[in-house]
Each structure stands twice: as C-alpha cells, then as structure tokens.
Tab-separated table of C-alpha atoms in Angstrom:
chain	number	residue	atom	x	y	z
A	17	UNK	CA	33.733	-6.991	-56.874
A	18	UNK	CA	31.316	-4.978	-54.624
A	19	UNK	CA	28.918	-6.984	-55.459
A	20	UNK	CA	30.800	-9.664	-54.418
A	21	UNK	CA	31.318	-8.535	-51.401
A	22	UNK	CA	28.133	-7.359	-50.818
A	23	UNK	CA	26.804	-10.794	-51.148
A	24	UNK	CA	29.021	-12.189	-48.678
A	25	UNK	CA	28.473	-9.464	-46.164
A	26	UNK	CA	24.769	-10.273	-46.488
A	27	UNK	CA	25.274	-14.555	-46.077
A	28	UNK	CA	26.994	-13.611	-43.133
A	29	UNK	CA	24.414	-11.727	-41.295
A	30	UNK	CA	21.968	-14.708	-42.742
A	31	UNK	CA	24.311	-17.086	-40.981
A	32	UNK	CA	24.106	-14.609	-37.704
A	33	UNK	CA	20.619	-14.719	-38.181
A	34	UNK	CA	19.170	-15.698	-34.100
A	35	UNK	CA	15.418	-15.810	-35.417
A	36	UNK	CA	15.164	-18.486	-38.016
A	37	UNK	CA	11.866	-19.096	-40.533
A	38	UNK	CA	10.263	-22.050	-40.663
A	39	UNK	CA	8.499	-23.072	-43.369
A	40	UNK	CA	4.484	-23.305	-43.031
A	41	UNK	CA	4.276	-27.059	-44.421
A	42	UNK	CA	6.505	-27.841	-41.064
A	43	UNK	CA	4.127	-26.491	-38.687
A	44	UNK	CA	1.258	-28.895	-37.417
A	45	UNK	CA	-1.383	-27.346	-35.239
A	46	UNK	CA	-3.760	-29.225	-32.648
A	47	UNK	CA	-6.350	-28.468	-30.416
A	48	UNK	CA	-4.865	-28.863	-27.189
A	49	UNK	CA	-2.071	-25.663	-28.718
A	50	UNK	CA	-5.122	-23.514	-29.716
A	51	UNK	CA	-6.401	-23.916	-26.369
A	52	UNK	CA	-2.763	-23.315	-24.273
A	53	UNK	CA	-2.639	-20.668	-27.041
A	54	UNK	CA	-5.932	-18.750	-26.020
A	55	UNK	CA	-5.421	-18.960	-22.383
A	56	UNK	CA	-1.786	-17.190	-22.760
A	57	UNK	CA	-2.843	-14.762	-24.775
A	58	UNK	CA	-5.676	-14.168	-22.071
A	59	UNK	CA	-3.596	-13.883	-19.017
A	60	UNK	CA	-1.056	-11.632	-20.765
A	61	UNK	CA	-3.699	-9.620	-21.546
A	62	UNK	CA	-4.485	-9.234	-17.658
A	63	UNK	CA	-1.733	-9.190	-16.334
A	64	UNK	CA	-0.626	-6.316	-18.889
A	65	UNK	CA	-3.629	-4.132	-17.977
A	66	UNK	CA	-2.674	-4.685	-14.176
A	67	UNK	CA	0.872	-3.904	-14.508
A	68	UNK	CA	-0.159	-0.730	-16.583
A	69	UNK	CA	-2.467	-0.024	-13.259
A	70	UNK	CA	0.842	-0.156	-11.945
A	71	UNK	CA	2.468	2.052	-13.637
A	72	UNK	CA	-0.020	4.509	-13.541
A	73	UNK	CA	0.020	4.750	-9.617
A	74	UNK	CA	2.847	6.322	-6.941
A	75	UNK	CA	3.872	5.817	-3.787
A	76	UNK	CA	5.286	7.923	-0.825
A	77	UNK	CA	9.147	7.577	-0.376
A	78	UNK	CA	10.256	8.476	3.563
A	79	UNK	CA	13.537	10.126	3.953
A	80	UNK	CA	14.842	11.146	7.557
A	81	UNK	CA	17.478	13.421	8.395
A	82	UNK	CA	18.279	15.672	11.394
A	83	UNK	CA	16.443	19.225	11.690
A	84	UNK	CA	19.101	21.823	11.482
A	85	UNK	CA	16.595	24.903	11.621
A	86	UNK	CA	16.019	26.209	15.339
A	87	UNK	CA	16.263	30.174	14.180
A	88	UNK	CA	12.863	30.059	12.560
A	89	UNK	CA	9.439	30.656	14.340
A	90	UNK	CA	6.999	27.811	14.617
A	91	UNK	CA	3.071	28.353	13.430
A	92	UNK	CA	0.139	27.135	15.155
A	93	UNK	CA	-3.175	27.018	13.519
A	94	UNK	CA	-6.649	26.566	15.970
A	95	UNK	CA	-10.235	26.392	15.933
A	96	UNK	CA	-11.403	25.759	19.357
A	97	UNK	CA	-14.890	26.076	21.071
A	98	UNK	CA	-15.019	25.889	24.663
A	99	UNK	CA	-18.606	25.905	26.397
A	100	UNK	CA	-17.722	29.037	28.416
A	101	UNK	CA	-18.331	32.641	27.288
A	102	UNK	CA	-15.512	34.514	26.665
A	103	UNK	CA	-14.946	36.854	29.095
A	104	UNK	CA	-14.238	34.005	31.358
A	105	UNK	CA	-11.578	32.513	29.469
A	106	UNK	CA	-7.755	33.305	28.561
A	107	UNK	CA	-5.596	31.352	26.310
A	108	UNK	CA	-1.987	31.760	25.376
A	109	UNK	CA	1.666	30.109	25.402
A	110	UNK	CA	4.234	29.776	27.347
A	111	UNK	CA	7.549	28.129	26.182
A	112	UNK	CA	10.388	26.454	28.186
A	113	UNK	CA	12.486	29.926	27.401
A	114	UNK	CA	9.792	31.410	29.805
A	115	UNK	CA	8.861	33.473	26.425
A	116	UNK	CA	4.744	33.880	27.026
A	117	UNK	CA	2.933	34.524	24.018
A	118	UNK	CA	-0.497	36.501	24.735
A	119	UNK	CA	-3.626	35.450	22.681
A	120	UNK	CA	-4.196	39.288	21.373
A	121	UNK	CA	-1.058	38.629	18.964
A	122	UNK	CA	-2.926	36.352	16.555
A	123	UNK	CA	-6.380	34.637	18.405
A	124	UNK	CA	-9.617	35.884	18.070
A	125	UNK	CA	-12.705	35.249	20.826
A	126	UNK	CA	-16.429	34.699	18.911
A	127	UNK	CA	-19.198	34.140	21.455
A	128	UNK	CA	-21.075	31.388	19.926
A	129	UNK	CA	-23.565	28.128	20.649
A	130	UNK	CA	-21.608	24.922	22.092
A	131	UNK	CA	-24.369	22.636	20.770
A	132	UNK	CA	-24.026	21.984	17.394
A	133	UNK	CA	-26.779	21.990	14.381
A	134	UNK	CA	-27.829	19.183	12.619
A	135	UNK	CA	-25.453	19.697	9.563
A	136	UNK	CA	-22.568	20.583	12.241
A	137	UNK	CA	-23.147	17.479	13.324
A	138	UNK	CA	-22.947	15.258	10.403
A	139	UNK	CA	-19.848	16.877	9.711
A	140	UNK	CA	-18.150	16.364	12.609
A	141	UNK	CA	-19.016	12.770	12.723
A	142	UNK	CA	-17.583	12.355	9.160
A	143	UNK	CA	-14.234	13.574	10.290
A	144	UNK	CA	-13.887	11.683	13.468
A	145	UNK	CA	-14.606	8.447	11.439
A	146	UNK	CA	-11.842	9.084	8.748
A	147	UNK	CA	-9.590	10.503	11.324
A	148	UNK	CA	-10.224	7.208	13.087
A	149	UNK	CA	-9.459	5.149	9.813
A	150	UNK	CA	-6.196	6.974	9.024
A	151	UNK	CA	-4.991	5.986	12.818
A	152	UNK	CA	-5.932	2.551	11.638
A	153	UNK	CA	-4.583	2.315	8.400
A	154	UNK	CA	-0.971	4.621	8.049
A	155	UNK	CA	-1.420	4.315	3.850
A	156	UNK	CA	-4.129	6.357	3.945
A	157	UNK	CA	-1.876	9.021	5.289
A	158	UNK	CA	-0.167	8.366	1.635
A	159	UNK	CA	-3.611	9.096	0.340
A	160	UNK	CA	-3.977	12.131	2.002
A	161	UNK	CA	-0.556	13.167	1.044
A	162	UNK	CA	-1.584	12.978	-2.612
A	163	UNK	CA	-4.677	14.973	-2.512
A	164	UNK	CA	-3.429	17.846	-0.336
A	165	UNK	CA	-4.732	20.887	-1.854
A	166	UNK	CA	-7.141	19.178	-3.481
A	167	UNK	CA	-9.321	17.782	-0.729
A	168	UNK	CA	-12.367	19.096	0.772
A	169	UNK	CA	-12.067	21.477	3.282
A	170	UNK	CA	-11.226	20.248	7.007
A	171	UNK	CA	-13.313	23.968	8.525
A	172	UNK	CA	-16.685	23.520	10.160
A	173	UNK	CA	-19.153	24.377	7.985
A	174	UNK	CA	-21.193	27.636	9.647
A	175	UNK	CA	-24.551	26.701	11.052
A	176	UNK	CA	-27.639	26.918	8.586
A	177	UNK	CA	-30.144	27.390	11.244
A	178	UNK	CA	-30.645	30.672	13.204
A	179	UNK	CA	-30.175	30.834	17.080
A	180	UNK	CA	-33.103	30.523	19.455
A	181	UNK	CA	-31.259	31.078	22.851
A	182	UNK	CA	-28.321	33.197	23.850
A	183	UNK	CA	-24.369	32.526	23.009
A	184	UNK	CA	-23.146	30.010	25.784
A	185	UNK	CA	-19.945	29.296	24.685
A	186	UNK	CA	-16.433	31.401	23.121
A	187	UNK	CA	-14.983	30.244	19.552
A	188	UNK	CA	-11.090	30.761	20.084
A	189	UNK	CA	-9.545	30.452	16.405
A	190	UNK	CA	-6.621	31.553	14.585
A	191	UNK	CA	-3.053	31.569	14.627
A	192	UNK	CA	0.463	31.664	16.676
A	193	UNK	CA	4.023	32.196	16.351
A	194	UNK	CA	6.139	30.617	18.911
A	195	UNK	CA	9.909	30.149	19.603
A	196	UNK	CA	10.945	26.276	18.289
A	197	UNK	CA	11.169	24.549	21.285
A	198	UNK	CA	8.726	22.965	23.283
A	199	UNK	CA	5.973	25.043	25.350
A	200	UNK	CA	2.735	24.686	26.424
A	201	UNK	CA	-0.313	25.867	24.989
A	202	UNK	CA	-3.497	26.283	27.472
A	203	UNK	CA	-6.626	27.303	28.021
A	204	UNK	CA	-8.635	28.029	31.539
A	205	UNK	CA	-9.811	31.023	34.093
A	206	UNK	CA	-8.925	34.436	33.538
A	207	UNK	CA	-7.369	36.687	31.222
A	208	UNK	CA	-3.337	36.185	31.255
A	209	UNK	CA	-1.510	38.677	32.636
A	210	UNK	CA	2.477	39.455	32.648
A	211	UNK	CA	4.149	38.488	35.693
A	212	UNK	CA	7.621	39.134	36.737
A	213	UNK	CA	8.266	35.967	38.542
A	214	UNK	CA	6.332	33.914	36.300
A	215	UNK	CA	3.191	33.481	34.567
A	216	UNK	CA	-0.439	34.364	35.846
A	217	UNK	CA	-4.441	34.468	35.093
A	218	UNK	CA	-6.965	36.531	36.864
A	219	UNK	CA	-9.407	34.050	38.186
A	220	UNK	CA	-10.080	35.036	41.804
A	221	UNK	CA	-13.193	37.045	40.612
A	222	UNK	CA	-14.794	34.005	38.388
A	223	UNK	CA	-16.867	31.454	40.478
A	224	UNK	CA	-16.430	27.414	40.153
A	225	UNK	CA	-20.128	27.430	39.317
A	226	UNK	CA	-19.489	28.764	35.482
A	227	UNK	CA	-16.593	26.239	35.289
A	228	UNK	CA	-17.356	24.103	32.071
A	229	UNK	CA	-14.165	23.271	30.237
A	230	UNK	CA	-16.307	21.215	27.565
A	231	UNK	CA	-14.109	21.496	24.422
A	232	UNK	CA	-14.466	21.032	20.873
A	233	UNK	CA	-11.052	21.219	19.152
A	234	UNK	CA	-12.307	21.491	15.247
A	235	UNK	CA	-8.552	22.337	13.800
A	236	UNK	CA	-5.627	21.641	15.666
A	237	UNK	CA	-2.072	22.193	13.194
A	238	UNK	CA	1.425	23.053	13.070
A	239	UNK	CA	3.231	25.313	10.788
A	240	UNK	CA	1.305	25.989	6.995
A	241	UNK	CA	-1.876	24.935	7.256
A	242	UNK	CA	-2.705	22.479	3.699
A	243	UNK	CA	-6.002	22.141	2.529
A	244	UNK	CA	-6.670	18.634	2.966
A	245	UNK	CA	-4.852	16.796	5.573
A	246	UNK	CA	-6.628	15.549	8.844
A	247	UNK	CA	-4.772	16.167	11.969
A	248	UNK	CA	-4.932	13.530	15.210
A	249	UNK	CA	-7.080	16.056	16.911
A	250	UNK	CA	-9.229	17.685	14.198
A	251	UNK	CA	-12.802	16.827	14.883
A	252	UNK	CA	-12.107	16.013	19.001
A	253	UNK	CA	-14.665	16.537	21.387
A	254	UNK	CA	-14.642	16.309	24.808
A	255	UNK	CA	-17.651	17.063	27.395
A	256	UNK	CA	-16.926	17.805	31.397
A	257	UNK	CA	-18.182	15.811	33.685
A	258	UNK	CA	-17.126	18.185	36.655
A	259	UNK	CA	-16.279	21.464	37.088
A	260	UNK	CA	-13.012	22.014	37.911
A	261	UNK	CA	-11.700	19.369	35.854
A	262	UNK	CA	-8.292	19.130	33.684
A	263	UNK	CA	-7.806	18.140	29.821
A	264	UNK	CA	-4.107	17.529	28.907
A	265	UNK	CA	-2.782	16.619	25.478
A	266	UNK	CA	0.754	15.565	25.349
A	267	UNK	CA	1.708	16.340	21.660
A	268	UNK	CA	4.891	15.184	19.666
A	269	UNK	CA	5.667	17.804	16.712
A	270	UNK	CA	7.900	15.978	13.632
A	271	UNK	CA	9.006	18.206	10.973
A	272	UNK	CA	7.872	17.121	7.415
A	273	UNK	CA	8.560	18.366	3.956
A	274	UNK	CA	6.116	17.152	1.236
A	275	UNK	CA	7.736	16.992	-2.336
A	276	UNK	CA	4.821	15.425	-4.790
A	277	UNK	CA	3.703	16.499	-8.072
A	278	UNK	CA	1.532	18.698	-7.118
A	279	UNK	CA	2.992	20.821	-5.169
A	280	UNK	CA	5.943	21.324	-2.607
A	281	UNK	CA	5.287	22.198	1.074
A	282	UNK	CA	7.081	22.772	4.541
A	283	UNK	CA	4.360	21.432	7.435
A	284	UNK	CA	4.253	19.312	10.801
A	285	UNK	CA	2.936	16.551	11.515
A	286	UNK	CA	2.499	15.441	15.477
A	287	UNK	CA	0.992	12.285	17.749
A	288	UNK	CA	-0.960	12.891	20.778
A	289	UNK	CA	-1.591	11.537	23.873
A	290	UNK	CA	-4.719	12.106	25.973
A	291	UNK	CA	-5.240	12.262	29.390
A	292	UNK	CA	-8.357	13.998	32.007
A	293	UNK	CA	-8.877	13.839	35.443
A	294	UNK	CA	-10.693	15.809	38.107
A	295	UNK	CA	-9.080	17.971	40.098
A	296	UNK	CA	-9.446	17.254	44.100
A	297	UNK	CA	-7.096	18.907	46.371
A	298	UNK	CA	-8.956	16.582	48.769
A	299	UNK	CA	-7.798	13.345	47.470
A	300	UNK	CA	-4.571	14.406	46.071
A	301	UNK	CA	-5.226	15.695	42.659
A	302	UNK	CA	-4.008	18.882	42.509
A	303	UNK	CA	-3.711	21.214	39.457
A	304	UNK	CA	-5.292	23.822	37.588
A	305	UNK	CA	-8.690	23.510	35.557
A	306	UNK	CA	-8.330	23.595	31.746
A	307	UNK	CA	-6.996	22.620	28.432
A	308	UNK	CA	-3.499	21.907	28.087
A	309	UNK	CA	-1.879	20.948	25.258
A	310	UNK	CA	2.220	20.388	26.063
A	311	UNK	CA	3.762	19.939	22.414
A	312	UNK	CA	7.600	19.357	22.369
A	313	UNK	CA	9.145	19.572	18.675
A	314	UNK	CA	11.363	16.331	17.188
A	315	UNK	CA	14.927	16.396	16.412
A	316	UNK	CA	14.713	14.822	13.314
A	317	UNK	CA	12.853	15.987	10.163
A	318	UNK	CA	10.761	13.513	7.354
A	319	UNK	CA	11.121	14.631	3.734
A	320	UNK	CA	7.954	12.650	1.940
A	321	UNK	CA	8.596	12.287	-1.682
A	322	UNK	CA	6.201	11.176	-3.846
A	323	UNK	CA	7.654	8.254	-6.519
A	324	UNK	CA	6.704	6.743	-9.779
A	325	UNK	CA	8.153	4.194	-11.318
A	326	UNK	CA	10.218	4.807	-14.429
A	327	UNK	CA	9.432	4.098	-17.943
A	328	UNK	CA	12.000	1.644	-18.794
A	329	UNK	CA	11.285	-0.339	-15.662
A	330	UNK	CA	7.610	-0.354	-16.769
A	331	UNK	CA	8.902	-1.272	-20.554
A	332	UNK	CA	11.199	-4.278	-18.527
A	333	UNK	CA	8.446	-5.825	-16.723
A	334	UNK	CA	5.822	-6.088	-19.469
A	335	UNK	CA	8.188	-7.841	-21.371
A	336	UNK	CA	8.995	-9.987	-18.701
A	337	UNK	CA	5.258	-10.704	-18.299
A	338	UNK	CA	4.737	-11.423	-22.121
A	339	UNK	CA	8.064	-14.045	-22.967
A	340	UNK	CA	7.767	-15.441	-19.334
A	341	UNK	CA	3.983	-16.488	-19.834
A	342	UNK	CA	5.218	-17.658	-23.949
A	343	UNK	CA	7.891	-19.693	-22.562
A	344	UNK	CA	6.185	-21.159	-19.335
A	345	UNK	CA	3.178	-22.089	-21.580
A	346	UNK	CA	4.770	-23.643	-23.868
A	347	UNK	CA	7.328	-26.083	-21.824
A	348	UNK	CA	4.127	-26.853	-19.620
A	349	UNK	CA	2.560	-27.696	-22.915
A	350	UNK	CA	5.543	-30.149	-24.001
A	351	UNK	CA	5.642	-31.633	-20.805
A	352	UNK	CA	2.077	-32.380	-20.141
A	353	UNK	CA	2.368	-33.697	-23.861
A	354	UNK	CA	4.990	-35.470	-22.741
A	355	UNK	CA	3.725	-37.374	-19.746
A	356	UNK	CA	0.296	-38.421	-21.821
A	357	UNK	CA	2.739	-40.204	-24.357
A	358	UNK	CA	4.414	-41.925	-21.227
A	359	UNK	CA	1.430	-43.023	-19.655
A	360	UNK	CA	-0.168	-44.224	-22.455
A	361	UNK	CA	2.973	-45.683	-24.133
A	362	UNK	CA	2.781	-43.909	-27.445
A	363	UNK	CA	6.135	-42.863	-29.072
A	364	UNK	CA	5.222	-42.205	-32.425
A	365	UNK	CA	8.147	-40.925	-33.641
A	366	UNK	CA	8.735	-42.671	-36.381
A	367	UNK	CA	7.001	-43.769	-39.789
A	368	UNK	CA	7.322	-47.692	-39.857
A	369	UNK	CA	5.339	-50.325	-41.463
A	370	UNK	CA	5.317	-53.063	-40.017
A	371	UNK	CA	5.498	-57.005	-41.658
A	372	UNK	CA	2.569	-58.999	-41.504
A	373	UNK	CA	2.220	-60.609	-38.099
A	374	UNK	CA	-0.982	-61.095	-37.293
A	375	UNK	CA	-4.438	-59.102	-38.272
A	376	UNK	CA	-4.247	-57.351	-34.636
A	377	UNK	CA	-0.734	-56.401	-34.289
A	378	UNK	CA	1.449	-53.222	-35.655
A	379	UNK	CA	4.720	-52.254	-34.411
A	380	UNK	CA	6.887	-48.971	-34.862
A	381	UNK	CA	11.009	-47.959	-34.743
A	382	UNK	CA	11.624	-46.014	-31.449
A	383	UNK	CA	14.851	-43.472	-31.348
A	384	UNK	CA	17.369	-44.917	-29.500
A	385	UNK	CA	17.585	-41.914	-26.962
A	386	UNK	CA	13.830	-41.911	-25.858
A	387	UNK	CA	13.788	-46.042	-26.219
A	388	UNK	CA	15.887	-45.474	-22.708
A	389	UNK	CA	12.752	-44.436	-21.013
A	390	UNK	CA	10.993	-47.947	-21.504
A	391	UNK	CA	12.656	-49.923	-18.928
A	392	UNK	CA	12.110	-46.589	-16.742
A	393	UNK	CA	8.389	-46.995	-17.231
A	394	UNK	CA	8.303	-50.716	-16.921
A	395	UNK	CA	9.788	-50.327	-13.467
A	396	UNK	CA	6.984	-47.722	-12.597
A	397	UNK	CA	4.268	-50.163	-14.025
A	398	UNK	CA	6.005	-53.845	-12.366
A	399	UNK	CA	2.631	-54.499	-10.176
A	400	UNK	CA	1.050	-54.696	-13.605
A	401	UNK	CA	3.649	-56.243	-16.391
A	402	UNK	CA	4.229	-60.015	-16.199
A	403	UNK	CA	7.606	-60.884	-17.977
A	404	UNK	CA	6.740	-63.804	-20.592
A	405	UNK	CA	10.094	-64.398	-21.692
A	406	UNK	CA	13.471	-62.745	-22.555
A	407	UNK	CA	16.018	-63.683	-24.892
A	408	UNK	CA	19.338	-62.017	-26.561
A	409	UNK	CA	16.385	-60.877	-29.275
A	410	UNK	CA	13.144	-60.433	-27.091
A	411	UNK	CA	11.665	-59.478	-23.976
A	412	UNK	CA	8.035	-60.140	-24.384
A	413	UNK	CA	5.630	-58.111	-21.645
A	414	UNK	CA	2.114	-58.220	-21.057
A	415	UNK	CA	0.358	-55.539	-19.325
A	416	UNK	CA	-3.221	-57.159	-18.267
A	417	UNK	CA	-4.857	-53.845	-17.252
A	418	UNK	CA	-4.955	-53.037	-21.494
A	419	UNK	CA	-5.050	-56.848	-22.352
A	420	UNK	CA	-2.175	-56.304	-24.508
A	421	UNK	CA	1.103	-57.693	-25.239
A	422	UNK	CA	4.171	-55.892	-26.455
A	423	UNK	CA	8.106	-56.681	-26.970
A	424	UNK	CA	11.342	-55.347	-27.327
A	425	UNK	CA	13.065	-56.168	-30.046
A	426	UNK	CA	16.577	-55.826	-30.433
A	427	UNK	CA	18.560	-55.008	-33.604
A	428	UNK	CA	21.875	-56.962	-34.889
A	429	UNK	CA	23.872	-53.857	-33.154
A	430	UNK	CA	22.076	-54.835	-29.913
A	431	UNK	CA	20.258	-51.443	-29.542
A	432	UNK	CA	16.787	-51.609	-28.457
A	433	UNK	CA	15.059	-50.414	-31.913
A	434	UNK	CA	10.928	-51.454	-32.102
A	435	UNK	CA	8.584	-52.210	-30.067
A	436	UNK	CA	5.210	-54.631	-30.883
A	437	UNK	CA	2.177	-54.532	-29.809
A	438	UNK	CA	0.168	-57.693	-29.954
C-alpha cells in the first residue's frame, strides 16, 4: 500500500513536471544554431562581467532636510598668504550678532616668501586644475566623497629650496570658532582693536605705499577639516594690481553629513562668488582695502549617503541578462529561419514521395495551417507570377525570375494539400 502510494505521489510530480526531456535522437543541430549559439554565449558573457562592474561600484544618495542645530559653534579652517609682512596686517571676524572674534584665539602670523618655489608651484597648479574639473563635472564631487580620508593631502608642501632674500609676505593659518550665523571674515590694515560703538583697525600709522593685498588662499574650509576634499577656493590666487584695492568673496555655507563606508563625518560644504575692484573715493568707489570673505550659513542641511546595490537585485538582473539573451536569440533564430523558407518557398515539412511526373519535377504535402501563407506570398510576389490556369483542382503559377512552375493542388476535402514544382 505505501508503495502504492508512493508511486502515485511520484507520477504526479512527473505529470507536474515544467522542464520536460527530450530525447537526443529528436534533436537536429545545424550550423547557422552553432553560430547564434556562440554569439549568445559571447554577449552573456559581457554583459555579465559589466553588470558585475556594476555591482561592484556605489553611488552617492542626496537627502535634504532642514538644519535644526543653531546652539553649536561653527569651525573655520585657513591657510592664507598675503604679500604683506605681518605687522601690517590684522585679521578676524565679525558676525551679524556684532560678536568680533580676534585672530589671537586660534590664527597664527609666519613671516614668509610670497613667491613660490618651483615644487610650490607645480603643486598649486595641480590643484587649481582639479578644482577646476570638479566645478565642471559635479560626479567627481562623488569621487571625492569616496576617497575622503584617503586622498592625498590638500596642504602646501614646504619649500625645498632655502631663502636668498628677506620674508616679504605673512602666512595667516589656522582655525576659528564662530557663532552660526552669517559674519564676515576679513583681512586688511592694522591690528583689530575692540571698539564700543563698533569695530576698528589701527591703520592711520601704515602708509598706502606698503599696500599689497596679493593673496594666496591655499585652504579655505568649514567645520572638520577631511583629508581629501578640494574646496572652491583651495589653491586661489589673486595678485593686486593697485594698492588700495578690495577682494570680496561672497560665500554660501550648506551643512553636509557624509555617511559612506568608510567613515562617517559632520562638514560644510559652500559656493563662492568673486568680485575686486579698486578703491577710488574719486570716482565713487568707496570702501576699505582688503580681503573679505562674507559667508552666510544655509537653512537646510544635505545628508550624502553612499549606496550599493543589493545582492538579490544583482542576482535579478543577471538572470534577466542570461534567459533574456536565450530567449531573444532563439525567436530571432526561428524567425530569420522563418523568412528564408518564405522567400525561397521551401516548406519542407513533410516526408512525401511524389508519383512519377516527369524526370524534373517533385512535389511535397504542406500542413494545412502554414499552406495559408501561400496565397499571402503570391500576393507579395504578383509583379513576378503569371497565373496559367485555375480550376476546382489546380491553380498552376509560374514564377519566371526561377524559370519554374509550381501548382496547388487541392484534395477531395477541398483543402489546399501539395504543392509541385515543375
């Protein structure tokens, strides 16, 4: 009785069975298959080593939200080189709070040489170019993203070559914490001083003739400095072309988190806008000589995740790739197949000898489905088929670009059945 049962349980999933054998006397093989065959096989092998490429890689994901944090203190990271010594020079903040910021809290002053060496140089020139691609190209930023803490070092490298002349310029690097809300950074004249009704720099006793607000900004950041990145003004350089002349820099801070793989980070990123001009009381320009750099901070805050695709998807798509190229080959196979039999009016579908007609003719039984197509193809090819005769039995054609007659023949059940060729 089990066994019984057992048997039937097993003819039942035979009968369920979606994947049937066939046996190897029923398969036929031909050249044009081996060859559709090899060229499948080929492009699933590409396209499978591309779509593992695929897989391999991630991309940034860019999330927005609004910036809830005001409380906290906002960072800002500098490496400037103006071509005035030191003594002549102040720089420090002052927010729209009033709240100034003196440059003793976190900036240091290093006489130094404006003019770089030959290695300086080089460098320098190497950042402005890929700072000048990743304004061109915004997935590059993605790039950059990716290899944060990983990167070569944005710093000038120090100068290989010892000094021949005196120090002619002041180094101004370092760091800042300022209120969150926009202020104004600046360099010019004078040491800052605290003033009750405002803010103030002792200039009177510097003269215009030392004025040279030639800048080199070599790092320019907000909030955690990261290894890495390349900021809009990293690797600026600007050269005076008057003394009392004005450099402003109108700079839009944007909160960003970084979540990769790597590592996790809370930084800024900002846009700037540049703008110089000479300052004339004469003519109307008024102002003060300088560097200014006005920053105001976003509302909103980008979270930049980085993304990989999952494993299943992967797993989905490859086997997409694989049974859509199996399938697609094979009905363009058929079909091409197909159309060469049309053309060439061959529908050997059928074993049938023929009776002795003549020495030159042979005729064959056509299914009665695909015998439908005939008079289809006979309308295509009308230009070239001159009807000889038709009858209840016949309907004789001739097709005079083969030089070759063939009929239709009907059958007793008046089915169109064999066809002759003559």
């Amino acid at each position: 009785m089990r066994r019984l049962n057992k048997r039937k349980a097993l003819n039942l999933v035979k009968e369920l069975d979606a994947f049937p054998k066939i046996p190897e006397s029923y398969i036929e093989t031909s050249t044009s298959g081996g060859t559709v065959s090899i060229i499948a096989f080929t492009t699933i092998a590409v396209l499978s080593i591309m779509e593992f490429f695929v897989y391999q890689d991630t991309w940034m994901k860019y999330d927005y939200e609004v910036d809830k944090d005001f409380s906290s203190k906002l960072r800002i990271n500098l490496d400037i080189t103006v071509s005035m010594k030191c003594h002549y020079i102040g720089a420090d903040v002052l927010d729209l709070a009033e709240t100034m910021v003196a440059a003793s809290e976190g900036l240091k002053y290093e006489p130094t040489v404006f003019e770089l060496s030959s290695r300086q140089r080089m460098w320098q020139r190497t950042l402005q170019k890929i700072r000048r691609k990743v304004q061109e190209e915004h997935s590059l930023q993605d790039l950059l993203f990716k290899s944060a803490f990983r990167g070569s070092p944005t710093a000038l490298p120090p100068r290989e070559d010892k000094l021949s002349y005196p120090h002619d310029a002041c180094r101004i690097h370092g760091h800042l914490y300022v209120n969150k809300v926009a202020g104004n950074f600046h360099i010019t004249v004078g040491k800052a001083i605290p003033h009750p009704r405002g803010h103030a720099h002792m200039a009177a006793l510097v003269s215009h003739d030392v004025y040279n607000f030639s800048h080199r900004i070599d790092h320019y950041s907000f909030g955690e400095p990261i290894p890495g990145i390349i900021n809009p003004l990293d690797g600026t350089e600007k050269i005076a072309i008057d003394h009392n002349q004005m450099f402003q820099y109108f700079i839009t801070i944007v909160p960003t988190k970084l979540n990769t793989y790597k590592f996790t980070a809370e930084t800024h990123q900002y846009s700037v806008t540049e703008r110089e001009r000479v300052i004339d009381h004469a003519a109307g320009s008024h102002g003060v000589s300088g560097i200014f750099m006005k920053y105001d901070i976003s509302s909103l805050m980008v979270t930049v995740t980085e993304q990989h695709m999952p494993l299943g998807q992967f797993l989905v798509r490859l086997c997409g790739i694989i049974g859509g190229i199996f399938s697609t080959t094979g009905m363009l196979h058929g079909f091409v197949g197909f159309l060469v039999d049309v053309v060439c009016c061959r529908f050997k579908l059928g074993a049938y000898k023929p009776k002795a007609v003549s020495s030159h003719c042979f005729s064959s039984y056509v299914s009665p489905v695909l015998f439908s197509i005939v008079p289809w193809c006979s309308l295509v090819l009308y230009t070239q088929l001159n009807i000889l005769d038709f009858s209840n039995k016949a309907c004789c054609f001739t097709w005079p670009f083969l030089g070759t007659n063939f009929s239709l023949i009907k059958d007793d059940s008046s089915t169109w059945k064999r066809i002759r060729f003559c």
